[in-house]
Amino acid sequence: MITSIADLSDTQKEEMVASLAVLLAGLGEGDVDGDKLVAIAEASGNTLSSGIAALFASVATKAPKGITESYMPSPGGGGGGGGGGGGSGGGGGEAAAAAEEVKEEVKEEEEMDLGGGMDMFGGEEGGGGGGGDY
Protein backbone atom coordinates (compact mmCIF):
# COMPACT_ATOMS: atom_id res chain seq x y z
CA MET A 1 0.00 0.00 0.00
CA ILE A 2 1.33 3.41 -0.93
CA THR A 3 1.26 5.89 1.93
CA SER A 4 3.36 8.70 0.48
CA ILE A 5 4.05 10.29 -2.88
CA ALA A 6 7.69 9.41 -2.26
CA ASP A 7 6.68 5.73 -2.47
CA LEU A 8 5.49 6.11 -6.07
CA SER A 9 7.64 4.99 -8.96
CA ASP A 10 8.63 7.56 -11.60
CA THR A 11 5.97 6.18 -13.96
CA GLN A 12 3.27 6.39 -11.27
CA LYS A 13 4.26 9.97 -10.46
CA GLU A 14 4.11 10.94 -14.12
CA GLU A 15 0.66 9.36 -14.49
CA MET A 16 -0.56 11.19 -11.39
CA VAL A 17 0.78 14.50 -12.72
CA ALA A 18 -0.92 13.80 -16.06
CA SER A 19 -4.23 12.98 -14.36
CA LEU A 20 -4.19 16.14 -12.29
CA ALA A 21 -3.17 18.22 -15.31
CA VAL A 22 -6.15 16.81 -17.24
CA LEU A 23 -8.50 17.82 -14.45
CA LEU A 24 -7.05 21.34 -14.34
CA ALA A 25 -7.10 21.70 -18.11
CA GLY A 26 -10.70 20.52 -18.17
CA LEU A 27 -11.71 23.39 -15.90
CA GLY A 28 -10.33 25.96 -18.32
CA GLU A 29 -11.43 27.10 -21.73
CA GLY A 30 -10.37 25.51 -24.99
CA ASP A 31 -9.30 22.06 -26.03
CA VAL A 32 -7.20 19.76 -23.91
CA ASP A 33 -4.10 18.65 -25.76
CA GLY A 34 -0.72 17.23 -24.87
CA ASP A 35 1.06 20.58 -25.06
CA LYS A 36 -1.36 22.12 -22.58
CA LEU A 37 -0.85 19.22 -20.16
CA VAL A 38 2.94 19.53 -20.41
CA ALA A 39 2.67 23.27 -19.73
CA ILE A 40 0.51 22.69 -16.65
CA ALA A 41 2.94 20.06 -15.36
CA GLU A 42 5.92 22.34 -15.85
CA ALA A 43 4.12 25.26 -14.20
CA SER A 44 3.62 23.08 -11.14
CA GLY A 45 7.29 22.15 -11.01
CA ASN A 46 6.85 18.68 -12.46
CA THR A 47 7.76 17.02 -15.72
CA LEU A 48 5.52 15.18 -18.13
CA SER A 49 6.62 13.39 -21.28
CA SER A 50 4.86 14.38 -24.47
CA GLY A 51 3.80 10.75 -25.08
CA ILE A 52 2.00 10.39 -21.76
CA ALA A 53 0.52 13.88 -22.15
CA ALA A 54 -0.85 12.99 -25.59
CA LEU A 55 -2.29 9.72 -24.30
CA PHE A 56 -4.06 11.34 -21.35
CA ALA A 57 -5.32 14.21 -23.53
CA SER A 58 -6.71 11.74 -26.04
CA VAL A 59 -8.59 9.81 -23.36
CA ALA A 60 -9.87 13.01 -21.75
CA THR A 61 -11.24 14.46 -24.98
CA LYS A 62 -13.24 11.26 -25.58
CA ALA A 63 -15.08 11.57 -22.26
CA PRO A 64 -18.79 11.30 -23.09
CA LYS A 65 -19.91 14.21 -20.90
CA GLY A 66 -16.77 16.32 -21.08
CA ILE A 67 -13.93 16.25 -18.61
CA THR A 68 -15.58 17.99 -15.67
CA GLU A 69 -18.86 16.07 -15.89
CA SER A 70 -17.23 12.68 -16.53
CA TYR A 71 -14.36 12.84 -14.06
CA MET A 72 -15.59 15.36 -11.48
CA PRO A 73 -19.35 14.94 -11.06
CA SER A 74 -21.18 17.32 -8.76
CA PRO A 75 -21.77 16.14 -5.19
CA GLY A 76 -24.50 13.55 -5.09
CA GLY A 77 -24.22 13.12 -8.83
CA GLY A 78 -23.02 9.53 -8.84
CA GLY A 79 -21.54 6.71 -6.92
CA GLY A 80 -23.29 3.94 -5.11
CA GLY A 81 -26.80 4.68 -4.12
CA GLY A 82 -27.77 5.30 -0.56
CA GLY A 83 -30.57 3.47 1.08
CA GLY A 84 -33.93 3.19 -0.57
CA GLY A 85 -35.92 6.38 -0.41
CA GLY A 86 -39.21 6.72 1.34
CA GLY A 87 -42.43 6.33 -0.56
CA SER A 88 -43.09 9.12 -3.01
CA GLY A 89 -46.43 10.64 -3.81
CA GLY A 90 -46.77 9.30 -7.32
CA GLY A 91 -45.11 7.76 -10.31
CA GLY A 92 -42.52 5.06 -9.95
CA GLY A 93 -44.96 2.29 -10.75
CA GLU A 94 -42.36 0.35 -12.69
CA ALA A 95 -39.79 0.69 -9.91
CA ALA A 96 -42.31 -0.48 -7.32
CA ALA A 97 -43.23 -3.48 -9.47
CA ALA A 98 -39.57 -4.37 -9.91
CA ALA A 99 -38.97 -4.09 -6.15
CA GLU A 100 -41.97 -6.33 -5.47
CA GLU A 101 -40.67 -8.88 -7.96
CA VAL A 102 -37.29 -8.96 -6.20
CA LYS A 103 -39.02 -9.48 -2.85
CA GLU A 104 -40.97 -12.42 -4.29
CA GLU A 105 -37.78 -13.98 -5.63
CA VAL A 106 -36.15 -13.67 -2.21
CA LYS A 107 -39.15 -15.31 -0.55
CA GLU A 108 -39.03 -18.17 -3.04
CA GLU A 109 -35.37 -18.74 -2.25
CA GLU A 110 -36.02 -18.70 1.49
CA GLU A 111 -38.87 -21.18 1.19
CA MET A 112 -36.92 -23.67 -0.88
CA ASP A 113 -36.93 -27.11 0.78
CA LEU A 114 -33.74 -29.02 0.27
CA GLY A 115 -35.35 -32.25 1.42
CA GLY A 116 -34.06 -34.93 3.74
CA GLY A 117 -30.65 -36.21 3.01
CA MET A 118 -27.96 -36.82 5.55
CA ASP A 119 -26.94 -34.83 8.56
CA MET A 120 -23.43 -33.47 8.76
CA PHE A 121 -22.11 -36.59 10.51
CA GLY A 122 -23.26 -39.04 7.85
CA GLY A 123 -26.37 -40.38 9.55
CA GLU A 124 -29.96 -40.04 8.46
CA GLU A 125 -31.49 -36.71 9.35
CA GLY A 126 -33.42 -36.87 12.62
CA GLY A 127 -32.38 -40.46 13.12
CA GLY A 128 -30.37 -39.81 16.25
CA GLY A 129 -27.12 -41.58 16.59
CA GLY A 130 -24.79 -39.48 14.45
CA GLY A 131 -22.09 -41.67 13.02
CA GLY A 132 -18.55 -41.51 12.19
CA ASP A 133 -15.45 -42.05 14.30
CA TYR A 134 -15.49 -38.69 15.99
PDB file of C-alpha atoms in Angstrom:
ATOM      1  CA  MET A   1       0.000   0.000   0.000  1.00  0.00           C
ATOM      2  CA  ILE A   2       1.334   3.406  -0.929  1.00  0.00           C
ATOM      3  CA  THR A   3       1.264   5.892   1.928  1.00  0.00           C
ATOM      4  CA  SER A   4       3.360   8.701   0.482  1.00  0.00           C
ATOM      5  CA  ILE A   5       4.049  10.287  -2.884  1.00  0.00           C
ATOM      6  CA  ALA A   6       7.687   9.411  -2.260  1.00  0.00           C
ATOM      7  CA  ASP A   7       6.684   5.730  -2.471  1.00  0.00           C
ATOM      8  CA  LEU A   8       5.490   6.113  -6.066  1.00  0.00           C
ATOM      9  CA  SER A   9       7.639   4.988  -8.964  1.00  0.00           C
ATOM     10  CA  ASP A  10       8.626   7.564 -11.598  1.00  0.00           C
ATOM     11  CA  THR A  11       5.967   6.183 -13.956  1.00  0.00           C
ATOM     12  CA  GLN A  12       3.272   6.395 -11.274  1.00  0.00           C
ATOM     13  CA  LYS A  13       4.256   9.974 -10.460  1.00  0.00           C
ATOM     14  CA  GLU A  14       4.107  10.939 -14.124  1.00  0.00           C
ATOM     15  CA  GLU A  15       0.660   9.360 -14.485  1.00  0.00           C
ATOM     16  CA  MET A  16      -0.557  11.193 -11.390  1.00  0.00           C
ATOM     17  CA  VAL A  17       0.781  14.504 -12.719  1.00  0.00           C
ATOM     18  CA  ALA A  18      -0.920  13.803 -16.065  1.00  0.00           C
ATOM     19  CA  SER A  19      -4.228  12.979 -14.355  1.00  0.00           C
ATOM     20  CA  LEU A  20      -4.188  16.137 -12.288  1.00  0.00           C
ATOM     21  CA  ALA A  21      -3.169  18.217 -15.308  1.00  0.00           C
ATOM     22  CA  VAL A  22      -6.148  16.811 -17.245  1.00  0.00           C
ATOM     23  CA  LEU A  23      -8.497  17.824 -14.450  1.00  0.00           C
ATOM     24  CA  LEU A  24      -7.053  21.335 -14.339  1.00  0.00           C
ATOM     25  CA  ALA A  25      -7.103  21.697 -18.115  1.00  0.00           C
ATOM     26  CA  GLY A  26     -10.705  20.523 -18.166  1.00  0.00           C
ATOM     27  CA  LEU A  27     -11.709  23.387 -15.902  1.00  0.00           C
ATOM     28  CA  GLY A  28     -10.325  25.957 -18.322  1.00  0.00           C
ATOM     29  CA  GLU A  29     -11.429  27.096 -21.731  1.00  0.00           C
ATOM     30  CA  GLY A  30     -10.369  25.506 -24.993  1.00  0.00           C
ATOM     31  CA  ASP A  31      -9.301  22.055 -26.029  1.00  0.00           C
ATOM     32  CA  VAL A  32      -7.199  19.759 -23.915  1.00  0.00           C
ATOM     33  CA  ASP A  33      -4.101  18.654 -25.762  1.00  0.00           C
ATOM     34  CA  GLY A  34      -0.720  17.235 -24.872  1.00  0.00           C
ATOM     35  CA  ASP A  35       1.060  20.582 -25.056  1.00  0.00           C
ATOM     36  CA  LYS A  36      -1.362  22.124 -22.577  1.00  0.00           C
ATOM     37  CA  LEU A  37      -0.848  19.215 -20.156  1.00  0.00           C
ATOM     38  CA  VAL A  38       2.938  19.527 -20.409  1.00  0.00           C
ATOM     39  CA  ALA A  39       2.669  23.268 -19.732  1.00  0.00           C
ATOM     40  CA  ILE A  40       0.511  22.686 -16.654  1.00  0.00           C
ATOM     41  CA  ALA A  41       2.939  20.059 -15.364  1.00  0.00           C
ATOM     42  CA  GLU A  42       5.924  22.340 -15.852  1.00  0.00           C
ATOM     43  CA  ALA A  43       4.123  25.263 -14.200  1.00  0.00           C
ATOM     44  CA  SER A  44       3.615  23.076 -11.140  1.00  0.00           C
ATOM     45  CA  GLY A  45       7.294  22.146 -11.010  1.00  0.00           C
ATOM     46  CA  ASN A  46       6.845  18.677 -12.462  1.00  0.00           C
ATOM     47  CA  THR A  47       7.764  17.019 -15.719  1.00  0.00           C
ATOM     48  CA  LEU A  48       5.518  15.175 -18.129  1.00  0.00           C
ATOM     49  CA  SER A  49       6.622  13.394 -21.281  1.00  0.00           C
ATOM     50  CA  SER A  50       4.856  14.381 -24.472  1.00  0.00           C
ATOM     51  CA  GLY A  51       3.798  10.754 -25.078  1.00  0.00           C
ATOM     52  CA  ILE A  52       2.003  10.393 -21.755  1.00  0.00           C
ATOM     53  CA  ALA A  53       0.522  13.877 -22.146  1.00  0.00           C
ATOM     54  CA  ALA A  54      -0.847  12.994 -25.594  1.00  0.00           C
ATOM     55  CA  LEU A  55      -2.294   9.716 -24.302  1.00  0.00           C
ATOM     56  CA  PHE A  56      -4.056  11.340 -21.352  1.00  0.00           C
ATOM     57  CA  ALA A  57      -5.315  14.209 -23.527  1.00  0.00           C
ATOM     58  CA  SER A  58      -6.711  11.739 -26.042  1.00  0.00           C
ATOM     59  CA  VAL A  59      -8.589   9.810 -23.356  1.00  0.00           C
ATOM     60  CA  ALA A  60      -9.871  13.011 -21.751  1.00  0.00           C
ATOM     61  CA  THR A  61     -11.243  14.459 -24.984  1.00  0.00           C
ATOM     62  CA  LYS A  62     -13.237  11.260 -25.578  1.00  0.00           C
ATOM     63  CA  ALA A  63     -15.080  11.573 -22.261  1.00  0.00           C
ATOM     64  CA  PRO A  64     -18.794  11.304 -23.093  1.00  0.00           C
ATOM     65  CA  LYS A  65     -19.913  14.214 -20.905  1.00  0.00           C
ATOM     66  CA  GLY A  66     -16.773  16.320 -21.084  1.00  0.00           C
ATOM     67  CA  ILE A  67     -13.931  16.253 -18.611  1.00  0.00           C
ATOM     68  CA  THR A  68     -15.579  17.991 -15.672  1.00  0.00           C
ATOM     69  CA  GLU A  69     -18.856  16.070 -15.892  1.00  0.00           C
ATOM     70  CA  SER A  70     -17.228  12.681 -16.529  1.00  0.00           C
ATOM     71  CA  TYR A  71     -14.362  12.845 -14.064  1.00  0.00           C
ATOM     72  CA  MET A  72     -15.594  15.355 -11.478  1.00  0.00           C
ATOM     73  CA  PRO A  73     -19.354  14.943 -11.055  1.00  0.00           C
ATOM     74  CA  SER A  74     -21.178  17.317  -8.758  1.00  0.00           C
ATOM     75  CA  PRO A  75     -21.770  16.135  -5.190  1.00  0.00           C
ATOM     76  CA  GLY A  76     -24.499  13.545  -5.092  1.00  0.00           C
ATOM     77  CA  GLY A  77     -24.216  13.120  -8.831  1.00  0.00           C
ATOM     78  CA  GLY A  78     -23.023   9.533  -8.845  1.00  0.00           C
ATOM     79  CA  GLY A  79     -21.536   6.713  -6.918  1.00  0.00           C
ATOM     80  CA  GLY A  80     -23.286   3.939  -5.113  1.00  0.00           C
ATOM     81  CA  GLY A  81     -26.800   4.675  -4.123  1.00  0.00           C
ATOM     82  CA  GLY A  82     -27.768   5.297  -0.560  1.00  0.00           C
ATOM     83  CA  GLY A  83     -30.575   3.471   1.083  1.00  0.00           C
ATOM     84  CA  GLY A  84     -33.928   3.192  -0.568  1.00  0.00           C
ATOM     85  CA  GLY A  85     -35.917   6.385  -0.409  1.00  0.00           C
ATOM     86  CA  GLY A  86     -39.213   6.721   1.341  1.00  0.00           C
ATOM     87  CA  GLY A  87     -42.427   6.332  -0.562  1.00  0.00           C
ATOM     88  CA  SER A  88     -43.094   9.118  -3.009  1.00  0.00           C
ATOM     89  CA  GLY A  89     -46.426  10.639  -3.813  1.00  0.00           C
ATOM     90  CA  GLY A  90     -46.765   9.302  -7.323  1.00  0.00           C
ATOM     91  CA  GLY A  91     -45.107   7.759 -10.313  1.00  0.00           C
ATOM     92  CA  GLY A  92     -42.520   5.064  -9.950  1.00  0.00           C
ATOM     93  CA  GLY A  93     -44.961   2.294 -10.748  1.00  0.00           C
ATOM     94  CA  GLU A  94     -42.362   0.355 -12.690  1.00  0.00           C
ATOM     95  CA  ALA A  95     -39.794   0.688  -9.905  1.00  0.00           C
ATOM     96  CA  ALA A  96     -42.306  -0.483  -7.315  1.00  0.00           C
ATOM     97  CA  ALA A  97     -43.232  -3.482  -9.466  1.00  0.00           C
ATOM     98  CA  ALA A  98     -39.570  -4.374  -9.905  1.00  0.00           C
ATOM     99  CA  ALA A  99     -38.966  -4.093  -6.153  1.00  0.00           C
ATOM    100  CA  GLU A 100     -41.969  -6.327  -5.466  1.00  0.00           C
ATOM    101  CA  GLU A 101     -40.671  -8.881  -7.964  1.00  0.00           C
ATOM    102  CA  VAL A 102     -37.292  -8.959  -6.204  1.00  0.00           C
ATOM    103  CA  LYS A 103     -39.024  -9.484  -2.848  1.00  0.00           C
ATOM    104  CA  GLU A 104     -40.972 -12.420  -4.294  1.00  0.00           C
ATOM    105  CA  GLU A 105     -37.779 -13.983  -5.625  1.00  0.00           C
ATOM    106  CA  VAL A 106     -36.151 -13.674  -2.208  1.00  0.00           C
ATOM    107  CA  LYS A 107     -39.153 -15.313  -0.552  1.00  0.00           C
ATOM    108  CA  GLU A 108     -39.030 -18.174  -3.042  1.00  0.00           C
ATOM    109  CA  GLU A 109     -35.371 -18.739  -2.251  1.00  0.00           C
ATOM    110  CA  GLU A 110     -36.020 -18.697   1.488  1.00  0.00           C
ATOM    111  CA  GLU A 111     -38.873 -21.182   1.192  1.00  0.00           C
ATOM    112  CA  MET A 112     -36.917 -23.674  -0.878  1.00  0.00           C
ATOM    113  CA  ASP A 113     -36.929 -27.105   0.776  1.00  0.00           C
ATOM    114  CA  LEU A 114     -33.736 -29.023   0.268  1.00  0.00           C
ATOM    115  CA  GLY A 115     -35.346 -32.248   1.421  1.00  0.00           C
ATOM    116  CA  GLY A 116     -34.060 -34.929   3.739  1.00  0.00           C
ATOM    117  CA  GLY A 117     -30.646 -36.214   3.006  1.00  0.00           C
ATOM    118  CA  MET A 118     -27.960 -36.816   5.554  1.00  0.00           C
ATOM    119  CA  ASP A 119     -26.940 -34.835   8.556  1.00  0.00           C
ATOM    120  CA  MET A 120     -23.428 -33.467   8.764  1.00  0.00           C
ATOM    121  CA  PHE A 121     -22.111 -36.592  10.515  1.00  0.00           C
ATOM    122  CA  GLY A 122     -23.262 -39.041   7.846  1.00  0.00           C
ATOM    123  CA  GLY A 123     -26.365 -40.377   9.554  1.00  0.00           C
ATOM    124  CA  GLU A 124     -29.959 -40.041   8.465  1.00  0.00           C
ATOM    125  CA  GLU A 125     -31.487 -36.708   9.353  1.00  0.00           C
ATOM    126  CA  GLY A 126     -33.423 -36.867  12.621  1.00  0.00           C
ATOM    127  CA  GLY A 127     -32.382 -40.462  13.120  1.00  0.00           C
ATOM    128  CA  GLY A 128     -30.369 -39.812  16.247  1.00  0.00           C
ATOM    129  CA  GLY A 129     -27.118 -41.579  16.588  1.00  0.00           C
ATOM    130  CA  GLY A 130     -24.792 -39.484  14.453  1.00  0.00           C
ATOM    131  CA  GLY A 131     -22.092 -41.669  13.021  1.00  0.00           C
ATOM    132  CA  GLY A 132     -18.552 -41.515  12.191  1.00  0.00           C
ATOM    133  CA  ASP A 133     -15.451 -42.048  14.297  1.00  0.00           C
ATOM    134  CA  TYR A 134     -15.490 -38.685  15.994  1.00  0.00           C
TER     135      TYR A 134
END
